[in-house]
């Protein structure tokens, strides 16, 4: 159990959805009640296949990416970290527990709805540099 109740619900729903291979109407409603707009955006990203799991060879390092409209977002599920503004300003401020990218990644991983991309370790640093670009002021 985590400290975050919404995450426990998310995990429970994900397990159920994985068992049957889809999200039921009831669970869609529950997720929407819990996450609101963040869930709508997460669902769009899942449907549009915007979740990528990069596996670097031969090290086996794994990096998750959610492709956004303007840039790609780097997700570190273990650290509950995302490179977006939403995460930076609101999650760190405890206003929201999870940005929609983290939510998307969790759903994608639990449901197996993601694309796996294998890449060479030599590309790792270059790609990480791109993904970790500092957040620009708006
Ligand atoms: Zn994010």
Short mmCIF file of C-alpha atoms and ligand atoms in Angstrom, two decimals:
data_model
loop_
_atom_site.label_atom_id
_atom_site.label_comp_id
_atom_site.label_asym_id
_atom_site.label_seq_id
_atom_site.Cartn_x
_atom_site.Cartn_y
_atom_site.Cartn_z
CA UNK A 1 0.00 0.00 0.00
CA UNK A 2 1.24 3.47 -0.82
CA UNK A 3 0.55 6.66 1.08
CA UNK A 4 -1.57 7.90 -1.77
CA UNK A 5 -5.14 6.52 -1.77
CA UNK A 6 -5.75 7.46 -5.41
CA UNK A 7 -2.78 5.35 -6.38
CA UNK A 8 -4.12 2.29 -4.59
CA UNK A 9 -7.40 2.66 -6.45
CA UNK A 10 -5.51 3.10 -9.71
CA UNK A 11 -3.49 -0.06 -9.08
CA UNK A 12 -6.58 -2.06 -8.17
CA UNK A 13 -8.43 -0.91 -11.29
CA UNK A 14 -5.37 -1.60 -13.45
CA UNK A 15 -5.10 -5.17 -12.16
CA UNK A 16 -8.76 -5.76 -12.91
CA UNK A 17 -8.47 -4.20 -16.37
CA UNK A 18 -5.40 -6.27 -17.19
CA UNK A 19 -7.21 -9.48 -16.23
CA UNK A 20 -10.05 -8.77 -18.66
CA UNK A 21 -7.97 -6.86 -21.24
CA UNK A 22 -9.98 -3.66 -21.10
CA UNK A 23 -11.24 -0.88 -18.87
CA UNK A 24 -14.88 -1.41 -17.97
CA UNK A 25 -17.36 1.44 -18.16
CA UNK A 26 -17.60 1.45 -14.38
CA UNK A 27 -13.84 1.72 -13.98
CA UNK A 28 -13.64 4.47 -16.59
CA UNK A 29 -16.12 6.40 -14.49
CA UNK A 30 -14.21 5.76 -11.27
CA UNK A 31 -10.94 6.88 -12.83
CA UNK A 32 -12.59 10.00 -14.18
CA UNK A 33 -14.03 10.80 -10.74
CA UNK A 34 -10.60 10.32 -9.21
CA UNK A 35 -8.41 12.09 -11.74
CA UNK A 36 -10.76 14.27 -13.80
CA UNK A 37 -9.13 15.96 -16.77
CA UNK A 38 -5.85 14.20 -16.07
CA UNK A 39 -7.53 10.87 -16.80
CA UNK A 40 -9.13 12.17 -20.01
CA UNK A 41 -5.70 13.28 -21.21
CA UNK A 42 -4.10 10.00 -20.11
CA UNK A 43 -6.73 8.01 -22.00
CA UNK A 44 -6.13 10.07 -25.16
CA UNK A 45 -2.40 9.43 -24.89
CA UNK A 46 -3.01 5.70 -24.45
CA UNK A 47 -5.42 5.54 -27.38
CA UNK A 48 -3.03 7.49 -29.59
CA UNK A 49 -0.14 5.19 -28.68
CA UNK A 50 1.96 7.96 -27.22
CA UNK A 51 3.61 5.85 -24.51
CA UNK A 52 7.04 4.49 -25.39
CA UNK A 53 9.23 2.24 -23.35
CA UNK A 54 12.86 2.59 -24.40
CA UNK A 55 15.09 -0.34 -23.62
CA UNK A 56 18.77 0.37 -24.07
CA UNK A 57 21.11 -2.43 -25.08
CA UNK A 58 23.20 -4.04 -23.84
CA UNK A 59 22.78 -2.36 -20.43
CA UNK A 60 19.04 -3.04 -20.23
CA UNK A 61 18.36 0.48 -18.93
CA UNK A 62 14.70 1.43 -19.23
CA UNK A 63 13.28 4.88 -19.87
CA UNK A 64 9.59 5.72 -20.28
CA UNK A 65 8.46 8.52 -22.56
CA UNK A 66 5.06 10.08 -23.07
CA UNK A 67 4.97 11.94 -26.36
CA UNK A 68 3.30 15.31 -25.83
CA UNK A 69 2.12 17.97 -28.25
CA UNK A 70 5.17 20.16 -27.90
CA UNK A 71 7.79 17.86 -26.48
CA UNK A 72 8.45 14.41 -25.09
CA UNK A 73 8.17 13.82 -21.37
CA UNK A 74 10.57 11.63 -19.49
CA UNK A 75 8.94 9.53 -16.80
CA UNK A 76 10.78 7.73 -14.02
CA UNK A 77 8.13 5.49 -12.49
CA UNK A 78 10.24 4.33 -9.52
CA UNK A 79 11.02 7.90 -8.55
CA UNK A 80 7.48 9.09 -9.44
CA UNK A 81 9.18 11.73 -11.52
CA UNK A 82 8.19 13.54 -14.69
CA UNK A 83 9.87 16.36 -16.61
CA UNK A 84 6.71 18.39 -17.31
CA UNK A 85 5.74 21.82 -15.92
CA UNK A 86 2.67 20.34 -14.31
CA UNK A 87 4.77 17.97 -12.27
CA UNK A 88 7.35 20.58 -11.43
CA UNK A 89 5.02 23.28 -10.23
CA UNK A 90 2.04 21.40 -8.88
CA UNK A 91 3.18 17.96 -7.79
CA UNK A 92 6.11 19.37 -5.87
CA UNK A 93 3.70 21.85 -4.34
CA UNK A 94 1.47 18.90 -3.26
CA UNK A 95 -1.49 20.28 -5.15
CA UNK A 96 -1.75 17.14 -7.25
CA UNK A 97 -0.25 13.76 -6.58
CA UNK A 98 0.39 12.76 -10.13
CA UNK A 99 0.66 14.65 -13.40
CA UNK A 100 -1.18 13.11 -16.32
CA UNK A 101 2.04 11.68 -17.78
CA UNK A 102 2.72 9.65 -14.65
CA UNK A 103 -0.89 8.55 -14.67
CA UNK A 104 -0.58 7.61 -18.36
CA UNK A 105 2.62 5.67 -17.76
CA UNK A 106 1.12 3.74 -14.84
CA UNK A 107 -1.93 2.77 -16.85
CA UNK A 108 0.17 1.87 -19.89
CA UNK A 109 2.55 -0.31 -17.90
CA UNK A 110 -0.21 -2.06 -15.97
CA UNK A 111 -2.29 -2.67 -19.07
CA UNK A 112 0.57 -3.40 -21.44
CA UNK A 113 -0.55 -0.58 -23.73
CA UNK A 114 2.78 0.83 -24.85
CA UNK A 115 5.32 0.56 -27.62
CA UNK A 116 8.72 -0.88 -26.83
CA UNK A 117 11.67 0.69 -28.61
CA UNK A 118 15.08 -0.88 -28.40
CA UNK A 119 18.01 1.42 -28.78
CA UNK A 120 21.74 1.29 -28.41
CA UNK A 121 23.40 2.42 -25.18
CA UNK A 122 25.42 4.83 -27.29
CA UNK A 123 22.22 6.81 -27.94
CA UNK A 124 21.28 6.94 -24.25
CA UNK A 125 23.16 10.09 -23.27
CA UNK A 126 22.08 11.98 -26.34
CA UNK A 127 18.42 11.08 -25.84
CA UNK A 128 18.53 11.80 -22.11
CA UNK A 129 20.00 15.21 -22.82
CA UNK A 130 17.11 15.93 -25.15
CA UNK A 131 14.46 14.64 -22.73
CA UNK A 132 15.92 16.36 -19.69
CA UNK A 133 16.08 19.79 -21.27
CA UNK A 134 15.44 22.40 -18.59
CA UNK A 135 11.86 23.55 -18.18
CA UNK A 136 11.36 26.78 -20.02
CA UNK A 137 9.54 29.68 -18.40
CA UNK A 138 6.25 30.60 -19.95
ZN1 LIG B 1 4.22 15.03 -16.35
#
